[in-house]
């Protein structure tokens, strides 16, 4: 087809002007051209490194040949990167396998000399631990302090300095290990850019720069996160649900917090405030919540609510902590059991709303209450089934290690930043099956 227009002749995508022939593609404004990002060889190596580290983390001990099959990487690429990781000290070569014929493979594992200092901050108590790269807790310590919400900034700073000194002493006990930093699990929401505590109605840290106060004493890289999100990290990195794309972790303690994984991504929301379901209204009336409202979910389903129910049944009671209530329940005290049953009934009401709105595959319960799991699990499951409008209800499970999940989660915050250079890259590998990572492997 040929058209003539004021001296311009266009023919099959070519334009002739004053005797000059120009390819039409050359006349397109460069700003309108689609731009394609090109990965450098260094980026490709880093992605492949992360893929291999993740595969070792899931399948260790594992041979180089199995790593090539699991990841889809070339055997030569696997050998080169594993050699680099051994030189860097992240991976160690261990025992040798046996095959019917041929060369015996050498299995590799993550080097457990790499550890993290973990801190779980709560109102009135701080739990400390040293956690190795595989999630094993090597040592623990609890630090009690008398500090309530509404305390003065100076009182809060004094308490934090005391906790940090105890953490430094615990770290010194494991001086032969390589510390990668401090992970902090805290009741409240944390701005991931500024490290500032944004919202913490049940804890006394909101009026101070918690990150800076810890940094003064410990002088180490610090990762700080909401307790529920930390528990989510614990299950993804060290638990049995690393392949779940839709998961909720519910932390039940003095309040209730939620960590949410939706379509493979942690939900943070505006200003990192997503997940404060403990403050959604469950009743129009009720006890005053730490947030200043009434009828919040956590005023009916938290540890404090369980204690209140017991005192209503036993006005003469002198119980001061939820652990004391739990001890009575474990001994079969009927009033203690009824109090916790009521607490769990309210917990189930909130879980039913979250399940309807977010459609999780798994709901993980974290907290002291899981010590009564054989009793409370059927109650939670029956309520979810009764309230469900679909034939599919989520699995309800206790955190793999009770409240220690908050410590392992704090450690996972550090390890995923230090160990995996591509922080947001999370290859999906099904345990025990040969699958290709997502996104597609880039070979160097």
Short mmCIF file of C-alpha atoms in Angstrom, two decimals:
data_model
loop_
_atom_site.label_atom_id
_atom_site.label_comp_id
_atom_site.label_asym_id
_atom_site.label_seq_id
_atom_site.Cartn_x
_atom_site.Cartn_y
_atom_site.Cartn_z
CA UNK A 1 0.00 0.00 0.00
CA UNK A 2 1.34 3.44 -0.94
CA UNK A 3 0.04 6.87 0.17
CA UNK A 4 1.28 10.37 -0.63
CA UNK A 5 0.80 13.23 1.83
CA UNK A 6 2.31 16.69 1.41
CA UNK A 7 5.59 15.45 0.12
CA UNK A 8 5.71 12.47 2.48
CA UNK A 9 5.50 9.03 0.98
CA UNK A 10 4.85 6.07 3.28
CA UNK A 11 5.17 2.50 2.04
CA UNK A 12 4.95 -0.65 4.15
CA UNK A 13 6.31 0.98 7.25
CA UNK A 14 8.98 3.03 5.48
CA UNK A 15 8.88 6.82 4.97
CA UNK A 16 10.57 8.70 2.12
CA UNK A 17 11.32 12.38 2.60
CA UNK A 18 13.32 14.39 0.03
CA UNK A 19 14.90 11.27 -1.31
CA UNK A 20 15.86 9.83 2.09
CA UNK A 21 14.53 6.50 3.26
CA UNK A 22 13.92 6.14 7.02
CA UNK A 23 12.80 3.07 8.92
CA UNK A 24 9.52 3.94 10.70
CA UNK A 25 10.83 2.39 13.91
CA UNK A 26 13.51 5.05 13.97
CA UNK A 27 10.92 7.84 13.96
CA UNK A 28 9.23 6.71 17.18
CA UNK A 29 9.96 8.96 20.11
CA UNK A 30 12.40 7.18 22.40
CA UNK A 31 10.37 8.13 25.44
CA UNK A 32 7.47 6.00 24.15
CA UNK A 33 9.57 2.88 23.66
CA UNK A 34 9.09 0.10 26.19
CA UNK A 35 12.17 -0.24 28.38
CA UNK A 36 13.38 -3.69 29.27
CA UNK A 37 15.53 -4.19 32.37
CA UNK A 38 18.59 -6.26 31.66
CA UNK A 39 20.01 -8.26 34.53
CA UNK A 40 23.76 -8.03 34.95
CA UNK A 41 25.82 -11.15 35.50
CA UNK A 42 26.33 -10.03 39.10
CA UNK A 43 22.56 -9.85 39.66
CA UNK A 44 22.16 -13.29 38.12
CA UNK A 45 24.80 -14.71 40.46
CA UNK A 46 23.11 -13.15 43.50
CA UNK A 47 19.73 -14.57 42.52
CA UNK A 48 21.22 -18.00 41.95
CA UNK A 49 23.04 -17.72 45.29
CA UNK A 50 19.75 -17.02 47.05
CA UNK A 51 18.05 -19.90 45.26
CA UNK A 52 20.74 -22.31 46.43
CA UNK A 53 20.78 -21.02 50.00
CA UNK A 54 17.02 -21.38 50.19
CA UNK A 55 17.20 -24.93 48.80
CA UNK A 56 19.90 -25.87 51.32
CA UNK A 57 17.82 -24.32 54.10
CA UNK A 58 14.84 -26.52 53.14
CA UNK A 59 16.56 -29.77 52.22
CA UNK A 60 19.81 -29.94 54.21
CA UNK A 61 21.86 -32.05 54.30
CA UNK A 62 21.81 -32.10 50.52
CA UNK A 63 24.30 -32.90 47.76
CA UNK A 64 25.32 -30.64 44.91
CA UNK A 65 23.70 -33.00 42.40
CA UNK A 66 20.40 -32.86 44.29
CA UNK A 67 20.65 -29.07 44.48
CA UNK A 68 21.00 -28.93 40.70
CA UNK A 69 17.89 -31.10 40.31
CA UNK A 70 15.89 -29.14 42.89
CA UNK A 71 16.72 -25.69 41.51
CA UNK A 72 17.11 -26.30 37.78
CA UNK A 73 20.55 -24.70 37.81
CA UNK A 74 23.43 -26.13 35.83
CA UNK A 75 25.67 -28.47 37.89
CA UNK A 76 28.69 -26.30 37.06
CA UNK A 77 26.88 -23.19 38.36
CA UNK A 78 25.93 -25.03 41.54
CA UNK A 79 29.52 -26.15 42.15
CA UNK A 80 30.94 -22.66 41.66
CA UNK A 81 28.43 -20.95 43.97
CA UNK A 82 28.65 -23.65 46.65
CA UNK A 83 32.43 -23.22 46.60
CA UNK A 84 32.01 -19.49 47.14
CA UNK A 85 29.52 -20.03 49.99
CA UNK A 86 31.94 -22.45 51.68
CA UNK A 87 34.75 -19.89 51.35
CA UNK A 88 32.47 -17.20 52.84
CA UNK A 89 31.64 -19.48 55.76
CA UNK A 90 27.88 -19.71 55.16
CA UNK A 91 27.92 -23.35 54.10
CA UNK A 92 29.92 -26.33 55.34
CA UNK A 93 30.61 -29.65 53.69
CA UNK A 94 29.64 -32.58 55.86
CA UNK A 95 29.22 -36.33 55.51
CA UNK A 96 29.50 -38.29 52.31
CA UNK A 97 26.60 -40.23 50.83
CA UNK A 98 26.57 -43.71 49.34
CA UNK A 99 25.51 -44.60 45.81
CA UNK A 100 25.33 -48.00 44.07
CA UNK A 101 28.02 -46.82 41.69
CA UNK A 102 30.03 -43.78 40.84
CA UNK A 103 31.47 -40.99 42.90
CA UNK A 104 30.20 -40.55 46.46
CA UNK A 105 28.41 -37.20 46.93
CA UNK A 106 29.32 -34.77 49.70
CA UNK A 107 26.38 -33.27 51.58
CA UNK A 108 26.33 -29.58 52.47
CA UNK A 109 24.51 -27.74 55.25
CA UNK A 110 24.20 -24.18 56.51
CA UNK A 111 26.97 -23.31 58.96
CA UNK A 112 25.39 -23.19 62.42
CA UNK A 113 28.26 -21.09 63.80
CA UNK A 114 26.23 -18.16 62.50
CA UNK A 115 23.80 -17.03 65.20
CA UNK A 116 21.43 -14.20 66.01
CA UNK A 117 20.59 -12.49 69.27
CA UNK A 118 16.79 -12.52 69.64
CA UNK A 119 14.65 -10.37 71.92
CA UNK A 120 10.93 -10.65 72.62
CA UNK A 121 9.71 -7.50 74.40
CA UNK A 122 6.48 -7.64 76.40
CA UNK A 123 4.89 -5.52 79.09
CA UNK A 124 6.70 -6.50 82.29
CA UNK A 125 9.07 -9.05 80.76
CA UNK A 126 11.68 -9.52 78.05
CA UNK A 127 12.69 -12.94 76.71
CA UNK A 128 16.20 -13.19 75.28
CA UNK A 129 17.82 -15.98 73.27
CA UNK A 130 20.72 -16.92 71.03
CA UNK A 131 19.35 -18.66 67.92
CA UNK A 132 21.48 -20.35 65.28
CA UNK A 133 20.98 -20.17 61.52
CA UNK A 134 18.81 -23.31 61.56
CA UNK A 135 16.45 -22.02 64.25
CA UNK A 136 17.91 -23.90 67.19
CA UNK A 137 17.73 -21.95 70.46
CA UNK A 138 21.15 -22.30 72.10
CA UNK A 139 20.48 -20.29 75.25
CA UNK A 140 17.64 -18.32 76.84
CA UNK A 141 17.13 -15.78 79.58
CA UNK A 142 14.12 -13.87 80.92
CA UNK A 143 14.38 -10.35 82.31
CA UNK A 144 11.51 -9.03 84.44
CA UNK A 145 10.89 -5.34 85.05
CA UNK A 146 8.21 -3.25 86.70
CA UNK A 147 7.06 -0.93 83.95
CA UNK A 148 3.51 -0.19 82.88
CA UNK A 149 1.97 1.60 79.93
CA UNK A 150 2.08 5.31 80.72
CA UNK A 151 5.48 5.18 82.44
CA UNK A 152 7.79 8.14 81.94
CA UNK A 153 10.35 8.13 79.11
CA UNK A 154 13.22 8.00 81.64
CA UNK A 155 11.70 4.91 83.29
CA UNK A 156 11.33 3.26 79.89
CA UNK A 157 14.94 4.08 78.95
CA UNK A 158 16.21 2.64 82.23
CA UNK A 159 14.30 -0.59 81.68
CA UNK A 160 15.55 -0.93 78.09
CA UNK A 161 19.15 -0.30 79.15
CA UNK A 162 18.80 -3.05 81.77
CA UNK A 163 17.41 -5.49 79.16
CA UNK A 164 20.13 -4.57 76.64
CA UNK A 165 22.89 -5.18 79.19
CA UNK A 166 21.45 -8.63 79.91
CA UNK A 167 21.39 -9.30 76.17
CA UNK A 168 25.03 -8.24 75.85
CA UNK A 169 25.99 -10.63 78.67
CA UNK A 170 24.12 -13.48 76.97
CA UNK A 171 25.89 -12.72 73.70
CA UNK A 172 29.27 -12.84 75.43
CA UNK A 173 28.48 -16.36 76.66
CA UNK A 174 28.60 -17.52 73.03
CA UNK A 175 31.72 -15.68 72.04
CA UNK A 176 32.85 -18.52 69.75
CA UNK A 177 29.87 -17.94 67.46
CA UNK A 178 29.47 -15.40 64.64
CA UNK A 179 26.68 -12.97 65.55
CA UNK A 180 24.76 -11.45 62.67
CA UNK A 181 22.70 -8.92 64.62
CA UNK A 182 19.74 -8.47 66.94
CA UNK A 183 16.16 -9.31 66.05
CA UNK A 184 13.43 -7.71 68.18
CA UNK A 185 9.83 -8.89 68.43
CA UNK A 186 7.62 -6.25 70.03
CA UNK A 187 3.94 -5.84 70.85
CA UNK A 188 3.02 -2.99 68.52
CA UNK A 189 3.46 -1.82 64.95
CA UNK A 190 6.86 -0.74 63.67
CA UNK A 191 7.67 1.63 60.80
CA UNK A 192 10.05 -0.45 58.71
CA UNK A 193 11.75 2.64 57.26
CA UNK A 194 12.42 4.63 60.42
CA UNK A 195 12.35 1.76 62.98
CA UNK A 196 9.98 3.84 65.10
CA UNK A 197 7.28 2.16 67.16
CA UNK A 198 4.02 3.50 65.72
CA UNK A 199 1.36 1.92 67.90
CA UNK A 200 1.75 0.00 71.14
CA UNK A 201 -1.20 0.55 73.51
CA UNK A 202 -0.28 -2.31 75.87
CA UNK A 203 3.47 -1.67 76.13
CA UNK A 204 5.45 1.26 77.56
CA UNK A 205 7.81 1.80 74.61
CA UNK A 206 5.84 4.26 72.50
CA UNK A 207 7.32 7.42 74.02
CA UNK A 208 10.99 6.56 73.38
CA UNK A 209 13.14 5.67 70.37
CA UNK A 210 13.40 1.97 71.19
CA UNK A 211 15.71 1.24 68.25
CA UNK A 212 18.18 3.96 69.25
CA UNK A 213 18.16 2.96 72.92
CA UNK A 214 19.03 -0.66 72.05
CA UNK A 215 21.68 0.46 69.57
CA UNK A 216 23.45 2.50 72.28
CA UNK A 217 24.19 -0.55 74.40
CA UNK A 218 24.48 -3.35 71.86
CA UNK A 219 26.09 -1.62 68.83
CA UNK A 220 24.89 -4.21 66.32
CA UNK A 221 22.58 -4.34 63.27
CA UNK A 222 18.97 -4.43 64.51
CA UNK A 223 15.78 -5.64 62.85
CA UNK A 224 12.55 -4.84 64.72
CA UNK A 225 9.08 -6.14 63.92
CA UNK A 226 5.60 -6.63 65.30
CA UNK A 227 5.34 -9.89 67.26
CA UNK A 228 2.68 -11.42 65.00
CA UNK A 229 4.69 -10.70 61.85
CA UNK A 230 7.77 -12.14 63.56
CA UNK A 231 5.83 -15.34 64.31
CA UNK A 232 4.85 -15.47 60.65
CA UNK A 233 8.55 -15.29 59.75
CA UNK A 234 9.31 -18.10 62.22
CA UNK A 235 6.81 -20.42 60.57
CA UNK A 236 7.97 -19.54 57.06
CA UNK A 237 11.67 -20.01 57.79
CA UNK A 238 11.81 -22.66 60.50
CA UNK A 239 8.34 -24.23 60.58
CA UNK A 240 6.24 -26.51 58.42
CA UNK A 241 4.44 -23.93 56.30
CA UNK A 242 7.19 -22.39 54.17
CA UNK A 243 5.18 -23.18 51.04
CA UNK A 244 1.86 -21.66 52.15
CA UNK A 245 0.91 -18.52 50.22
CA UNK A 246 -2.01 -17.49 52.42
CA UNK A 247 -1.47 -17.69 56.14
CA UNK A 248 -2.39 -15.79 59.31
CA UNK A 249 -0.44 -15.82 62.56
CA UNK A 250 -2.43 -14.73 65.62
CA UNK A 251 -0.40 -13.75 68.67
CA UNK A 252 -2.45 -14.12 71.87
CA UNK A 253 -0.88 -12.45 74.89
CA UNK A 254 -1.70 -9.24 76.77
CA UNK A 255 -3.37 -8.17 73.53
CA UNK A 256 -4.04 -9.78 70.14
CA UNK A 257 -1.98 -9.13 67.03
CA UNK A 258 -2.16 -10.57 63.53
CA UNK A 259 0.48 -11.19 60.90
CA UNK A 260 -0.91 -11.82 57.42
CA UNK A 261 0.59 -13.49 54.37
CA UNK A 262 -1.69 -12.98 51.34
CA UNK A 263 -0.76 -14.39 47.94
CA UNK A 264 2.81 -14.86 49.15
CA UNK A 265 3.34 -11.33 50.47
CA UNK A 266 3.30 -9.98 54.00
CA UNK A 267 0.50 -7.42 54.29
CA UNK A 268 1.68 -4.16 55.83
CA UNK A 269 -0.88 -1.58 54.75
CA UNK A 270 -0.59 2.16 55.07
CA UNK A 271 2.16 3.23 57.50
CA UNK A 272 2.83 -0.46 58.37
CA UNK A 273 -0.36 -0.52 60.45
CA UNK A 274 -2.12 -3.54 58.90
CA UNK A 275 -2.94 -6.37 61.28
CA UNK A 276 -4.33 -4.60 64.35
CA UNK A 277 -7.42 -6.81 64.38
CA UNK A 278 -7.22 -6.94 68.16
CA UNK A 279 -8.78 -3.48 68.07
CA UNK A 280 -11.70 -4.26 65.79
CA UNK A 281 -15.01 -3.87 67.67
CA UNK A 282 -16.58 -7.18 68.64
CA UNK A 283 -19.25 -5.78 70.96
CA UNK A 284 -20.84 -2.34 71.33
CA UNK A 285 -20.05 -2.37 75.03
CA UNK A 286 -17.36 -3.98 77.14
CA UNK A 287 -14.15 -3.27 79.00
CA UNK A 288 -12.10 -0.24 77.99
CA UNK A 289 -9.24 -1.26 75.72
CA UNK A 290 -5.68 0.05 75.84
CA UNK A 291 -6.43 1.90 72.58
CA UNK A 292 -9.13 3.90 74.36
CA UNK A 293 -12.12 2.24 72.70
CA UNK A 294 -14.55 -0.32 74.14
CA UNK A 295 -15.63 -3.73 72.92
CA UNK A 296 -12.35 -4.51 71.09
CA UNK A 297 -11.65 -8.15 70.22
CA UNK A 298 -8.63 -8.33 72.52
CA UNK A 299 -10.65 -7.22 75.55
CA UNK A 300 -12.61 -10.49 75.17
CA UNK A 301 -10.01 -12.94 73.85
CA UNK A 302 -6.59 -11.98 75.27
CA UNK A 303 -4.77 -13.34 78.32
CA UNK A 304 -6.07 -10.41 80.34
CA UNK A 305 -9.63 -11.38 79.39
CA UNK A 306 -9.04 -14.95 80.57
CA UNK A 307 -7.90 -13.65 83.96
CA UNK A 308 -10.95 -11.40 84.18
CA UNK A 309 -13.31 -14.31 83.48
CA UNK A 310 -11.68 -16.33 86.26
CA UNK A 311 -12.00 -13.49 88.76
CA UNK A 312 -15.68 -13.23 87.89
CA UNK A 313 -16.10 -16.92 88.77
CA UNK A 314 -13.78 -16.74 91.79
CA UNK A 315 -13.95 -13.23 93.34
CA UNK A 316 -11.71 -14.37 96.17
CA UNK A 317 -8.94 -15.22 93.71
CA UNK A 318 -5.48 -13.72 94.10
CA UNK A 319 -4.21 -14.83 90.68
CA UNK A 320 -1.95 -12.20 89.17
CA UNK A 321 -0.73 -13.74 85.89
CA UNK A 322 -2.12 -15.77 83.01
CA UNK A 323 0.54 -18.41 83.65
CA UNK A 324 -0.98 -19.02 87.09
CA UNK A 325 -4.40 -19.41 85.47
CA UNK A 326 -2.92 -21.80 82.93
CA UNK A 327 -1.29 -23.87 85.67
CA UNK A 328 -4.67 -24.24 87.39
CA UNK A 329 -6.31 -25.27 84.12
CA UNK A 330 -3.62 -27.86 83.42
CA UNK A 331 -4.36 -29.34 86.88
CA UNK A 332 -8.04 -29.64 85.95
CA UNK A 333 -9.49 -26.68 87.89
CA UNK A 334 -13.00 -26.36 86.46
CA UNK A 335 -13.26 -22.58 86.87
CA UNK A 336 -9.91 -22.05 85.17
CA UNK A 337 -10.96 -24.33 82.30
CA UNK A 338 -14.27 -22.50 81.88
CA UNK A 339 -12.48 -19.15 81.83
CA UNK A 340 -10.12 -20.25 79.08
CA UNK A 341 -13.00 -21.86 77.15
CA UNK A 342 -14.83 -18.51 77.18
CA UNK A 343 -11.67 -16.74 76.06
CA UNK A 344 -11.29 -19.20 73.17
CA UNK A 345 -14.93 -18.83 72.15
CA UNK A 346 -14.34 -15.11 71.65
CA UNK A 347 -11.06 -15.83 69.90
CA UNK A 348 -12.94 -18.09 67.47
CA UNK A 349 -15.46 -15.31 66.70
CA UNK A 350 -12.68 -13.05 65.51
CA UNK A 351 -10.96 -15.85 63.60
CA UNK A 352 -14.20 -16.55 61.71
CA UNK A 353 -14.27 -12.93 60.48
CA UNK A 354 -10.62 -13.05 59.42
CA UNK A 355 -11.16 -16.37 57.68
CA UNK A 356 -14.14 -15.03 55.73
CA UNK A 357 -12.28 -11.91 54.67
CA UNK A 358 -8.79 -13.25 53.91
CA UNK A 359 -9.36 -16.92 52.99
CA UNK A 360 -6.17 -18.28 54.61
CA UNK A 361 -4.93 -21.81 54.14
CA UNK A 362 -3.55 -21.92 57.68
CA UNK A 363 -4.20 -20.01 60.90
CA UNK A 364 -1.35 -20.28 63.41
CA UNK A 365 -2.05 -19.55 67.08
CA UNK A 366 0.89 -18.29 69.12
CA UNK A 367 0.80 -17.88 72.87
CA UNK A 368 0.79 -19.50 76.29
CA UNK A 369 -2.78 -20.74 75.71
CA UNK A 370 -1.49 -23.37 73.26
CA UNK A 371 -0.35 -25.42 76.28
CA UNK A 372 -4.04 -26.51 76.35
CA UNK A 373 -4.10 -27.22 72.60
CA UNK A 374 -5.87 -30.64 72.78
CA UNK A 375 -8.77 -28.84 74.47
CA UNK A 376 -8.89 -25.53 72.62
CA UNK A 377 -8.19 -26.73 69.05
CA UNK A 378 -11.52 -28.60 68.64
CA UNK A 379 -13.35 -25.55 70.01
CA UNK A 380 -11.70 -23.22 67.50
CA UNK A 381 -12.19 -25.60 64.58
CA UNK A 382 -15.87 -26.24 65.34
CA UNK A 383 -16.58 -22.50 65.48
CA UNK A 384 -14.83 -21.92 62.15
CA UNK A 385 -16.76 -24.74 60.52
CA UNK A 386 -20.06 -23.47 61.93
CA UNK A 387 -19.44 -19.92 60.66
CA UNK A 388 -17.98 -20.85 57.26
CA UNK A 389 -20.03 -20.22 54.12
CA UNK A 390 -17.74 -22.44 51.99
CA UNK A 391 -16.80 -26.12 52.30
CA UNK A 392 -13.17 -25.11 52.81
CA UNK A 393 -12.01 -24.00 56.24
CA UNK A 394 -8.41 -23.19 57.14
CA UNK A 395 -6.25 -25.48 59.20
CA UNK A 396 -5.85 -24.20 62.74
CA UNK A 397 -2.50 -25.10 64.28
CA UNK A 398 -0.45 -24.14 67.30
CA UNK A 399 2.89 -22.48 66.65
CA UNK A 400 5.56 -25.14 66.39
CA UNK A 401 7.15 -24.13 69.70
CA UNK A 402 4.61 -22.07 71.58
CA UNK A 403 5.78 -18.64 72.61
CA UNK A 404 9.34 -19.39 71.53
CA UNK A 405 8.03 -18.67 68.02
CA UNK A 406 8.38 -14.97 68.86
CA UNK A 407 12.10 -15.49 69.56
CA UNK A 408 12.68 -17.61 66.46
CA UNK A 409 10.75 -15.06 64.45
CA UNK A 410 12.97 -12.26 65.76
CA UNK A 411 16.00 -14.28 64.66
CA UNK A 412 14.47 -14.94 61.24
CA UNK A 413 14.12 -11.19 60.66
CA UNK A 414 17.89 -10.83 60.82
CA UNK A 415 18.81 -14.01 58.98
CA UNK A 416 16.65 -13.34 55.95
CA UNK A 417 18.24 -9.90 55.57
CA UNK A 418 21.81 -11.08 56.09
CA UNK A 419 21.70 -14.47 54.42
CA UNK A 420 19.65 -13.56 51.38
CA UNK A 421 20.93 -10.54 49.51
CA UNK A 422 17.76 -10.32 47.42
CA UNK A 423 15.61 -9.63 50.51
CA UNK A 424 12.21 -9.82 48.78
CA UNK A 425 13.13 -12.87 46.74
CA UNK A 426 11.47 -15.97 48.16
CA UNK A 427 11.80 -18.97 45.84
CA UNK A 428 8.93 -21.43 46.19
CA UNK A 429 10.25 -24.97 46.58
CA UNK A 430 8.01 -27.82 47.68
CA UNK A 431 9.72 -30.04 50.21
CA UNK A 432 10.68 -33.39 48.82
CA UNK A 433 9.52 -32.60 45.28
CA UNK A 434 11.42 -31.50 42.25
CA UNK A 435 10.14 -28.08 41.30
CA UNK A 436 11.53 -25.02 39.59
CA UNK A 437 11.88 -21.86 41.62
CA UNK A 438 9.64 -18.91 41.00
CA UNK A 439 10.69 -16.61 39.37
CA UNK A 440 12.49 -18.47 36.61
CA UNK A 441 16.12 -19.29 37.31
CA UNK A 442 18.67 -17.01 35.70
CA UNK A 443 21.88 -18.81 34.84
CA UNK A 444 25.15 -17.02 34.97
#
